[in-house]
């Protein structure tokens, strides 16, 4: 049953456990996870044996976690589709999967208990974000193999909200249903929220006036504070960040509270570490690095020290909301998404930060990487905002700001409004033409 917290409603008393008690729970569940792997997942059992772990009692404290072997997406693909199961196939009640855009899809599976835990996690995170019983939730995340749609659906129903399972696509209809059904909560990827906002404005002949939206729950792709501001102004809501990955459960791994000072990691279900993406060693507290998660309650697909490729840092200072779980901060996309252009590291989020902070550019852009000669060239295609900026001056100003911010000469190409492809899910921010040219 939900319990009252210091500054907002809380779904689960575990959210405010003292750190000592929370770590004791995590250690007990880590040992249970190790036992499950040793008993039912041959691949993981061999890896644990190689690390000297042959019984759950070999894990003496959470400080032993960095000594355990990593798991990666390559392991999931090497054992595609069900080679990493830790239960009998007959115990599976659902399968989800990644898109498989870079090879075989990453298949993830759930027992009935896994689905129950996931539903509770989503109810916890959505309550933390501000969802209350009786609210109308417009769920524009894709349903199907993508975990976003059903994850938010399950959590909303568990809370007692009314869920409208619109899914993605038919954006003009999204605008119609938002108005007619009086949704108070919008769920989607950040980039699709902007597409919906554009459709709402076109339908109203101006802006989003007339909507009853007060809250937006967004995740599935990296986004900046600049984009958060654009979404909030366009739709008149408070935008809240959610973080998850299908290998853990889907959304529900971490989410913002009303303080919006980082995303609380649900540490009673996931142990989190930050490592150097180069050598795999833990980094000092508060230092940026690659996020690594260990499942603590998953039955069907327990994973130890899963390397996400996502870059961020952890904050453990007390939060104003009273929750005791650590927070993810500084999320800026995947390590794999980082471009190296003429020896300079560039994240798409860096470019987005400059574009949306400069004024004059709409939040629709993409990075084009090409090599016509001996060196890589980076071009940012972006649409101008509808506020009458002189195109030549805007282009020159953006190019100077990008150079100041990244140390790299980046060409800015202003394109016609509406010409950047809109996404119904995760936006494609990088077009790498170097392989085609090669």
Short mmCIF file of C-alpha atoms in Angstrom, two decimals:
data_model
loop_
_atom_site.label_atom_id
_atom_site.label_comp_id
_atom_site.label_asym_id
_atom_site.label_seq_id
_atom_site.Cartn_x
_atom_site.Cartn_y
_atom_site.Cartn_z
CA UNK A 1 0.00 0.00 0.00
CA UNK A 2 1.26 3.52 -0.70
CA UNK A 3 2.75 5.41 2.25
CA UNK A 4 3.12 9.13 2.79
CA UNK A 5 6.62 10.65 2.46
CA UNK A 6 8.14 13.96 3.56
CA UNK A 7 7.23 15.91 0.45
CA UNK A 8 5.23 13.60 -1.80
CA UNK A 9 3.39 10.30 -1.92
CA UNK A 10 5.49 7.15 -1.78
CA UNK A 11 4.43 3.76 -3.08
CA UNK A 12 6.76 1.54 -1.07
CA UNK A 13 8.38 1.96 2.37
CA UNK A 14 11.59 0.54 0.85
CA UNK A 15 12.14 3.92 -0.78
CA UNK A 16 13.20 5.44 2.55
CA UNK A 17 15.10 2.54 4.10
CA UNK A 18 18.22 3.59 6.03
CA UNK A 19 21.33 2.96 3.94
CA UNK A 20 22.52 0.18 6.24
CA UNK A 21 19.23 -1.69 5.91
CA UNK A 22 19.05 -1.08 2.16
CA UNK A 23 22.56 -2.48 1.68
CA UNK A 24 21.68 -5.53 3.81
CA UNK A 25 18.65 -6.20 1.60
CA UNK A 26 20.78 -5.79 -1.53
CA UNK A 27 23.45 -8.18 -0.21
CA UNK A 28 20.88 -10.84 0.66
CA UNK A 29 19.32 -10.55 -2.79
CA UNK A 30 22.73 -10.57 -4.49
CA UNK A 31 23.51 -13.89 -2.80
CA UNK A 32 20.14 -15.23 -3.94
CA UNK A 33 20.93 -14.13 -7.49
CA UNK A 34 24.31 -15.87 -7.36
CA UNK A 35 22.60 -19.03 -6.09
CA UNK A 36 20.09 -18.84 -8.95
CA UNK A 37 22.89 -18.50 -11.52
CA UNK A 38 24.96 -21.32 -10.02
CA UNK A 39 21.91 -23.55 -10.01
CA UNK A 40 20.34 -22.78 -13.38
CA UNK A 41 22.53 -20.71 -15.75
CA UNK A 42 25.54 -22.76 -16.96
CA UNK A 43 27.28 -19.83 -18.66
CA UNK A 44 27.07 -17.63 -15.59
CA UNK A 45 28.04 -20.50 -13.29
CA UNK A 46 31.23 -21.09 -15.26
CA UNK A 47 32.11 -17.40 -15.13
CA UNK A 48 31.51 -17.30 -11.38
CA UNK A 49 33.63 -20.40 -10.88
CA UNK A 50 36.46 -18.78 -12.81
CA UNK A 51 36.21 -15.85 -10.37
CA UNK A 52 36.39 -18.20 -7.38
CA UNK A 53 32.71 -18.03 -6.47
CA UNK A 54 31.21 -21.49 -6.01
CA UNK A 55 28.59 -20.77 -3.36
CA UNK A 56 26.47 -17.73 -2.41
CA UNK A 57 28.36 -17.47 0.89
CA UNK A 58 31.51 -16.62 -1.07
CA UNK A 59 29.96 -13.15 -1.46
CA UNK A 60 30.78 -11.64 1.92
CA UNK A 61 29.70 -8.05 1.24
CA UNK A 62 28.67 -5.70 -1.55
CA UNK A 63 32.35 -4.73 -1.75
CA UNK A 64 32.91 -8.13 -3.42
CA UNK A 65 30.73 -7.12 -6.38
CA UNK A 66 33.56 -5.50 -8.44
CA UNK A 67 35.39 -8.83 -8.30
CA UNK A 68 32.62 -10.63 -10.17
CA UNK A 69 32.68 -11.02 -13.98
CA UNK A 70 31.00 -8.58 -16.32
CA UNK A 71 28.11 -9.48 -18.62
CA UNK A 72 27.59 -7.67 -21.91
CA UNK A 73 25.18 -7.42 -24.81
CA UNK A 74 27.60 -9.63 -26.75
CA UNK A 75 26.93 -12.42 -24.24
CA UNK A 76 23.19 -12.14 -24.79
CA UNK A 77 23.65 -12.28 -28.55
CA UNK A 78 26.10 -15.18 -28.34
CA UNK A 79 23.47 -17.18 -26.42
CA UNK A 80 20.51 -16.01 -28.52
CA UNK A 81 17.68 -16.54 -27.91
CA UNK A 82 17.32 -18.50 -24.64
CA UNK A 83 20.84 -19.62 -23.74
CA UNK A 84 21.06 -17.51 -20.59
CA UNK A 85 17.82 -18.72 -19.01
CA UNK A 86 18.05 -19.62 -15.34
CA UNK A 87 14.60 -21.28 -15.23
CA UNK A 88 12.77 -23.88 -17.28
CA UNK A 89 11.17 -22.59 -20.48
CA UNK A 90 7.75 -23.53 -19.14
CA UNK A 91 8.07 -20.85 -16.45
CA UNK A 92 8.27 -18.01 -18.98
CA UNK A 93 5.16 -15.88 -19.37
CA UNK A 94 6.48 -13.10 -21.63
CA UNK A 95 9.26 -12.24 -24.09
CA UNK A 96 10.45 -8.75 -25.04
CA UNK A 97 13.33 -7.80 -27.32
CA UNK A 98 15.39 -4.90 -28.58
CA UNK A 99 15.03 -3.70 -32.16
CA UNK A 100 18.12 -5.56 -33.32
CA UNK A 101 19.28 -2.65 -35.49
CA UNK A 102 22.92 -3.65 -34.96
CA UNK A 103 22.50 -7.42 -35.40
CA UNK A 104 20.36 -10.00 -33.67
CA UNK A 105 17.80 -8.57 -31.27
CA UNK A 106 18.51 -8.79 -27.56
CA UNK A 107 15.84 -11.14 -26.19
CA UNK A 108 14.71 -10.70 -22.58
CA UNK A 109 12.28 -12.97 -20.75
CA UNK A 110 10.07 -12.87 -17.67
CA UNK A 111 8.54 -15.26 -15.19
CA UNK A 112 5.30 -14.35 -13.48
CA UNK A 113 7.26 -13.09 -10.48
CA UNK A 114 9.46 -10.99 -12.80
CA UNK A 115 6.38 -9.30 -14.25
CA UNK A 116 4.99 -8.68 -10.79
CA UNK A 117 8.25 -7.07 -9.64
CA UNK A 118 8.40 -4.96 -12.80
CA UNK A 119 4.81 -3.79 -12.34
CA UNK A 120 5.55 -2.81 -8.73
CA UNK A 121 8.70 -0.96 -9.80
CA UNK A 122 6.76 0.99 -12.40
CA UNK A 123 4.01 1.84 -9.91
CA UNK A 124 6.71 3.01 -7.49
CA UNK A 125 8.51 5.16 -10.07
CA UNK A 126 5.35 6.61 -11.59
CA UNK A 127 4.00 7.49 -8.14
CA UNK A 128 7.34 9.14 -7.37
CA UNK A 129 7.00 11.16 -10.58
CA UNK A 130 3.53 12.40 -9.64
CA UNK A 131 0.99 9.94 -11.11
CA UNK A 132 -2.04 9.45 -8.86
CA UNK A 133 -5.10 7.15 -8.92
CA UNK A 134 -7.77 8.33 -11.32
CA UNK A 135 -5.42 10.27 -13.61
CA UNK A 136 -5.74 9.69 -17.36
CA UNK A 137 -2.45 8.47 -18.89
CA UNK A 138 -1.94 8.87 -22.63
CA UNK A 139 0.64 6.16 -23.39
CA UNK A 140 2.30 6.97 -26.74
CA UNK A 141 5.17 4.52 -26.26
CA UNK A 142 5.23 1.67 -28.71
CA UNK A 143 3.56 -1.55 -27.61
CA UNK A 144 4.90 -4.96 -28.55
CA UNK A 145 8.49 -6.13 -28.15
CA UNK A 146 9.60 -2.67 -26.98
CA UNK A 147 9.31 -2.61 -23.18
CA UNK A 148 8.21 1.01 -22.90
CA UNK A 149 4.55 0.62 -23.80
CA UNK A 150 3.61 -2.30 -21.58
CA UNK A 151 5.89 -1.20 -18.74
CA UNK A 152 4.10 2.12 -18.24
CA UNK A 153 0.76 0.45 -18.95
CA UNK A 154 1.24 -2.07 -16.13
CA UNK A 155 2.43 0.56 -13.67
CA UNK A 156 -0.41 2.94 -14.44
CA UNK A 157 -3.06 0.29 -13.98
CA UNK A 158 -1.47 -0.88 -10.73
CA UNK A 159 -1.65 2.66 -9.35
CA UNK A 160 -5.31 2.93 -10.33
CA UNK A 161 -4.93 5.38 -13.20
CA UNK A 162 -6.83 5.21 -16.49
CA UNK A 163 -4.44 4.15 -19.25
CA UNK A 164 -5.12 5.01 -22.89
CA UNK A 165 -2.92 2.57 -24.91
CA UNK A 166 -2.50 4.78 -27.97
CA UNK A 167 0.98 3.46 -28.85
CA UNK A 168 3.06 5.27 -31.48
CA UNK A 169 2.08 6.56 -34.90
CA UNK A 170 -0.92 8.45 -36.29
CA UNK A 171 0.38 11.60 -34.64
CA UNK A 172 -2.59 13.74 -35.65
CA UNK A 173 -4.85 11.26 -33.85
CA UNK A 174 -2.61 11.58 -30.78
CA UNK A 175 -3.43 15.29 -30.66
CA UNK A 176 -7.16 14.60 -31.03
CA UNK A 177 -7.24 12.00 -28.25
CA UNK A 178 -5.16 14.11 -25.89
CA UNK A 179 -7.81 16.82 -26.07
CA UNK A 180 -10.94 14.68 -26.23
CA UNK A 181 -10.01 12.21 -23.48
CA UNK A 182 -8.54 14.87 -21.20
CA UNK A 183 -5.23 13.16 -20.52
CA UNK A 184 -3.26 14.56 -17.59
CA UNK A 185 -0.15 12.45 -18.17
CA UNK A 186 1.74 11.93 -21.42
CA UNK A 187 4.13 8.99 -21.77
CA UNK A 188 6.51 8.79 -24.75
CA UNK A 189 10.08 9.28 -25.84
CA UNK A 190 11.20 12.93 -25.61
CA UNK A 191 11.60 13.26 -29.37
CA UNK A 192 8.12 11.89 -30.03
CA UNK A 193 6.68 14.29 -27.44
CA UNK A 194 7.94 17.15 -29.61
CA UNK A 195 6.27 15.60 -32.68
CA UNK A 196 3.03 15.31 -30.73
CA UNK A 197 3.37 18.92 -29.58
CA UNK A 198 3.73 20.02 -33.20
CA UNK A 199 0.59 18.09 -34.15
CA UNK A 200 -1.30 19.63 -31.22
CA UNK A 201 -0.26 23.12 -32.28
CA UNK A 202 -1.24 22.49 -35.91
CA UNK A 203 -4.64 21.14 -34.87
CA UNK A 204 -5.27 24.14 -32.63
CA UNK A 205 -3.89 26.64 -35.11
CA UNK A 206 -1.39 27.87 -32.56
CA UNK A 207 -0.26 26.22 -29.34
CA UNK A 208 -1.17 23.51 -26.87
CA UNK A 209 -3.85 25.53 -25.10
CA UNK A 210 -6.87 23.48 -24.11
CA UNK A 211 -4.95 20.39 -23.07
CA UNK A 212 -5.27 19.13 -19.51
CA UNK A 213 -1.73 17.75 -19.41
CA UNK A 214 0.21 18.41 -16.22
CA UNK A 215 2.85 15.68 -16.28
CA UNK A 216 5.07 14.01 -18.86
CA UNK A 217 7.03 10.79 -18.29
CA UNK A 218 9.82 10.50 -20.85
CA UNK A 219 12.69 8.11 -21.46
CA UNK A 220 14.08 5.62 -23.92
CA UNK A 221 16.70 8.00 -25.33
CA UNK A 222 19.12 10.64 -23.99
CA UNK A 223 17.79 14.19 -23.77
CA UNK A 224 19.07 17.46 -22.42
CA UNK A 225 17.70 20.13 -20.12
CA UNK A 226 17.22 22.24 -23.24
CA UNK A 227 14.88 19.66 -24.73
CA UNK A 228 13.08 19.34 -21.39
CA UNK A 229 12.38 23.07 -21.51
CA UNK A 230 11.14 22.86 -25.11
CA UNK A 231 8.71 20.05 -24.24
CA UNK A 232 7.43 21.79 -21.13
CA UNK A 233 6.76 25.05 -22.97
CA UNK A 234 5.13 23.32 -25.93
CA UNK A 235 2.79 21.10 -23.91
CA UNK A 236 2.38 22.99 -20.63
CA UNK A 237 3.49 20.14 -18.40
CA UNK A 238 6.26 19.10 -16.01
CA UNK A 239 8.64 16.71 -17.77
CA UNK A 240 10.11 13.87 -15.69
CA UNK A 241 13.00 11.65 -16.73
CA UNK A 242 12.80 7.83 -16.60
CA UNK A 243 15.71 5.46 -17.13
CA UNK A 244 15.71 1.75 -17.88
CA UNK A 245 16.93 -0.93 -20.19
CA UNK A 246 15.28 -4.11 -21.33
CA UNK A 247 18.10 -6.28 -20.00
CA UNK A 248 17.16 -5.24 -16.45
CA UNK A 249 13.36 -5.13 -16.86
CA UNK A 250 12.60 -2.16 -19.12
CA UNK A 251 11.71 1.27 -17.70
CA UNK A 252 11.64 1.35 -13.91
CA UNK A 253 15.35 1.06 -13.12
CA UNK A 254 15.55 4.74 -12.10
CA UNK A 255 13.33 7.82 -12.22
CA UNK A 256 13.19 11.41 -11.03
CA UNK A 257 11.29 12.55 -7.97
CA UNK A 258 9.67 16.02 -7.84
CA UNK A 259 13.03 17.53 -6.84
CA UNK A 260 14.38 16.50 -10.28
CA UNK A 261 17.91 16.36 -8.89
CA UNK A 262 18.90 13.06 -10.49
CA UNK A 263 17.10 9.76 -11.01
CA UNK A 264 16.66 7.50 -7.98
CA UNK A 265 18.01 3.99 -8.69
CA UNK A 266 15.78 1.26 -7.27
CA UNK A 267 18.65 -0.27 -5.34
CA UNK A 268 16.64 -3.04 -3.72
CA UNK A 269 16.24 -4.50 -7.24
CA UNK A 270 19.41 -3.34 -9.02
CA UNK A 271 22.97 -2.90 -7.75
CA UNK A 272 24.65 -0.06 -9.62
CA UNK A 273 28.33 0.71 -10.25
CA UNK A 274 30.23 3.25 -12.34
CA UNK A 275 33.37 2.08 -14.13
CA UNK A 276 35.97 3.45 -16.50
CA UNK A 277 34.69 2.37 -19.94
CA UNK A 278 38.28 1.79 -21.06
CA UNK A 279 39.77 -0.47 -18.39
CA UNK A 280 36.61 -1.56 -16.55
CA UNK A 281 37.84 -0.41 -13.14
CA UNK A 282 35.55 1.37 -10.65
CA UNK A 283 35.87 5.16 -10.73
CA UNK A 284 35.94 7.40 -7.64
CA UNK A 285 32.55 8.41 -6.17
CA UNK A 286 30.86 11.17 -8.14
CA UNK A 287 33.06 10.58 -11.21
CA UNK A 288 31.55 10.11 -14.67
CA UNK A 289 31.83 6.66 -16.23
CA UNK A 290 29.94 3.71 -17.68
CA UNK A 291 26.92 2.48 -15.72
CA UNK A 292 26.94 -1.19 -14.71
CA UNK A 293 23.89 -2.94 -13.21
CA UNK A 294 23.35 -6.27 -11.47
CA UNK A 295 19.83 -7.67 -11.21
CA UNK A 296 18.87 -8.59 -7.65
CA UNK A 297 15.37 -10.02 -8.09
CA UNK A 298 15.18 -11.33 -11.67
CA UNK A 299 14.32 -15.03 -11.94
CA UNK A 300 14.33 -15.80 -15.67
CA UNK A 301 17.37 -13.78 -16.74
CA UNK A 302 19.63 -12.84 -13.82
CA UNK A 303 22.60 -10.77 -14.97
CA UNK A 304 25.77 -9.91 -13.07
CA UNK A 305 27.53 -6.60 -13.67
CA UNK A 306 25.83 -5.86 -16.99
CA UNK A 307 27.75 -3.20 -18.93
CA UNK A 308 25.14 -0.79 -20.26
CA UNK A 309 27.40 1.47 -22.32
CA UNK A 310 25.48 4.43 -20.84
CA UNK A 311 27.53 7.29 -19.43
CA UNK A 312 26.62 8.98 -16.15
CA UNK A 313 27.59 9.41 -12.51
CA UNK A 314 26.10 8.68 -9.09
CA UNK A 315 25.08 11.15 -6.37
CA UNK A 316 24.56 9.88 -2.83
CA UNK A 317 23.86 13.16 -1.02
CA UNK A 318 20.46 13.26 0.77
CA UNK A 319 17.54 14.15 -1.51
CA UNK A 320 14.89 16.67 -0.55
CA UNK A 321 12.18 14.06 -1.15
CA UNK A 322 13.44 11.86 1.68
CA UNK A 323 14.29 8.85 -0.47
CA UNK A 324 17.58 7.21 0.44
CA UNK A 325 18.46 5.52 -2.85
CA UNK A 326 21.37 6.90 -4.89
CA UNK A 327 20.67 9.03 -7.93
CA UNK A 328 21.89 8.95 -11.51
CA UNK A 329 23.09 12.33 -12.74
CA UNK A 330 24.77 13.64 -15.86
CA UNK A 331 23.26 11.04 -18.20
CA UNK A 332 24.48 11.88 -21.70
CA UNK A 333 23.95 8.86 -23.90
CA UNK A 334 25.81 5.70 -24.70
CA UNK A 335 29.57 5.39 -24.90
CA UNK A 336 28.97 3.68 -28.27
CA UNK A 337 27.13 6.77 -29.56
CA UNK A 338 30.15 8.98 -29.02
CA UNK A 339 31.67 10.17 -32.27
CA UNK A 340 35.41 10.58 -32.72
CA UNK A 341 35.89 13.21 -35.38
CA UNK A 342 39.46 14.29 -36.16
CA UNK A 343 40.54 13.00 -32.76
CA UNK A 344 37.84 14.89 -30.82
CA UNK A 345 35.15 13.09 -28.81
CA UNK A 346 31.65 14.42 -29.51
CA UNK A 347 28.38 13.24 -27.94
CA UNK A 348 25.09 14.09 -29.69
CA UNK A 349 23.88 15.47 -26.35
CA UNK A 350 26.68 18.07 -26.44
CA UNK A 351 25.42 19.32 -29.78
CA UNK A 352 21.82 19.35 -28.57
CA UNK A 353 22.83 21.36 -25.51
CA UNK A 354 24.41 24.05 -27.71
CA UNK A 355 21.60 24.17 -30.29
CA UNK A 356 18.76 24.46 -27.81
CA UNK A 357 20.62 26.82 -25.51
CA UNK A 358 21.56 29.26 -28.26
CA UNK A 359 18.07 30.28 -29.33
CA UNK A 360 16.91 30.35 -32.92
CA UNK A 361 17.09 26.58 -33.55
CA UNK A 362 14.16 24.17 -33.31
CA UNK A 363 14.65 20.92 -31.33
CA UNK A 364 14.88 18.85 -34.53
CA UNK A 365 18.39 18.00 -35.67
CA UNK A 366 20.73 15.24 -36.78
CA UNK A 367 24.48 14.80 -37.10
CA UNK A 368 25.90 13.76 -40.48
CA UNK A 369 29.40 12.25 -40.43
CA UNK A 370 31.19 11.94 -43.78
CA UNK A 371 34.69 11.43 -45.14
CA UNK A 372 35.20 12.87 -48.61
CA UNK A 373 38.97 13.26 -48.12
CA UNK A 374 41.52 12.14 -45.56
CA UNK A 375 39.61 13.58 -42.56
CA UNK A 376 36.12 13.12 -41.12
CA UNK A 377 33.68 15.99 -41.51
CA UNK A 378 30.74 16.62 -39.19
CA UNK A 379 27.65 18.53 -40.28
CA UNK A 380 24.71 19.37 -38.06
CA UNK A 381 21.43 19.61 -39.93
CA UNK A 382 18.88 21.55 -37.92
CA UNK A 383 15.63 23.37 -38.46
CA UNK A 384 15.38 27.07 -37.58
CA UNK A 385 12.84 28.12 -35.00
CA UNK A 386 9.86 30.06 -36.29
CA UNK A 387 11.00 33.38 -34.86
CA UNK A 388 12.48 35.20 -37.84
CA UNK A 389 16.23 34.86 -37.19
CA UNK A 390 18.46 35.82 -40.10
CA UNK A 391 19.64 32.42 -41.47
CA UNK A 392 23.21 33.49 -42.22
CA UNK A 393 23.73 35.08 -38.82
CA UNK A 394 22.11 32.12 -37.06
CA UNK A 395 24.31 29.65 -38.92
CA UNK A 396 27.48 31.59 -38.12
CA UNK A 397 26.51 31.95 -34.46
CA UNK A 398 25.74 28.26 -34.06
CA UNK A 399 28.99 27.24 -35.74
CA UNK A 400 30.97 29.51 -33.41
CA UNK A 401 29.18 28.20 -30.32
CA UNK A 402 29.72 24.59 -31.37
CA UNK A 403 33.41 25.26 -31.94
CA UNK A 404 33.73 26.97 -28.56
CA UNK A 405 31.93 24.11 -26.82
CA UNK A 406 33.53 21.12 -28.56
CA UNK A 407 36.83 22.42 -29.89
CA UNK A 408 35.84 21.10 -33.31
CA UNK A 409 34.87 22.84 -36.53
CA UNK A 410 31.31 21.70 -37.22
CA UNK A 411 29.32 22.84 -40.25
CA UNK A 412 25.73 23.89 -39.57
CA UNK A 413 23.18 23.33 -42.33
CA UNK A 414 19.82 25.03 -41.77
CA UNK A 415 17.11 22.97 -43.47
CA UNK A 416 13.45 23.55 -44.18
CA UNK A 417 11.08 23.20 -41.19
CA UNK A 418 9.64 19.70 -41.12
CA UNK A 419 12.42 18.15 -43.22
CA UNK A 420 14.23 16.38 -40.33
CA UNK A 421 12.54 12.96 -39.96
CA UNK A 422 10.25 12.75 -36.91
CA UNK A 423 10.45 9.59 -34.84
CA UNK A 424 7.59 7.71 -33.22
CA UNK A 425 10.08 6.12 -30.82
CA UNK A 426 13.79 6.66 -30.35
CA UNK A 427 15.10 9.43 -32.56
CA UNK A 428 17.96 8.71 -34.98
CA UNK A 429 20.41 11.50 -34.19
CA UNK A 430 23.49 10.29 -36.06
CA UNK A 431 23.81 9.40 -39.75
CA UNK A 432 27.27 7.92 -40.33
CA UNK A 433 28.06 7.90 -44.04
CA UNK A 434 31.70 6.91 -43.63
CA UNK A 435 30.99 3.19 -44.02
CA UNK A 436 28.96 3.79 -47.19
CA UNK A 437 31.72 5.93 -48.63
CA UNK A 438 34.33 3.32 -47.70
#
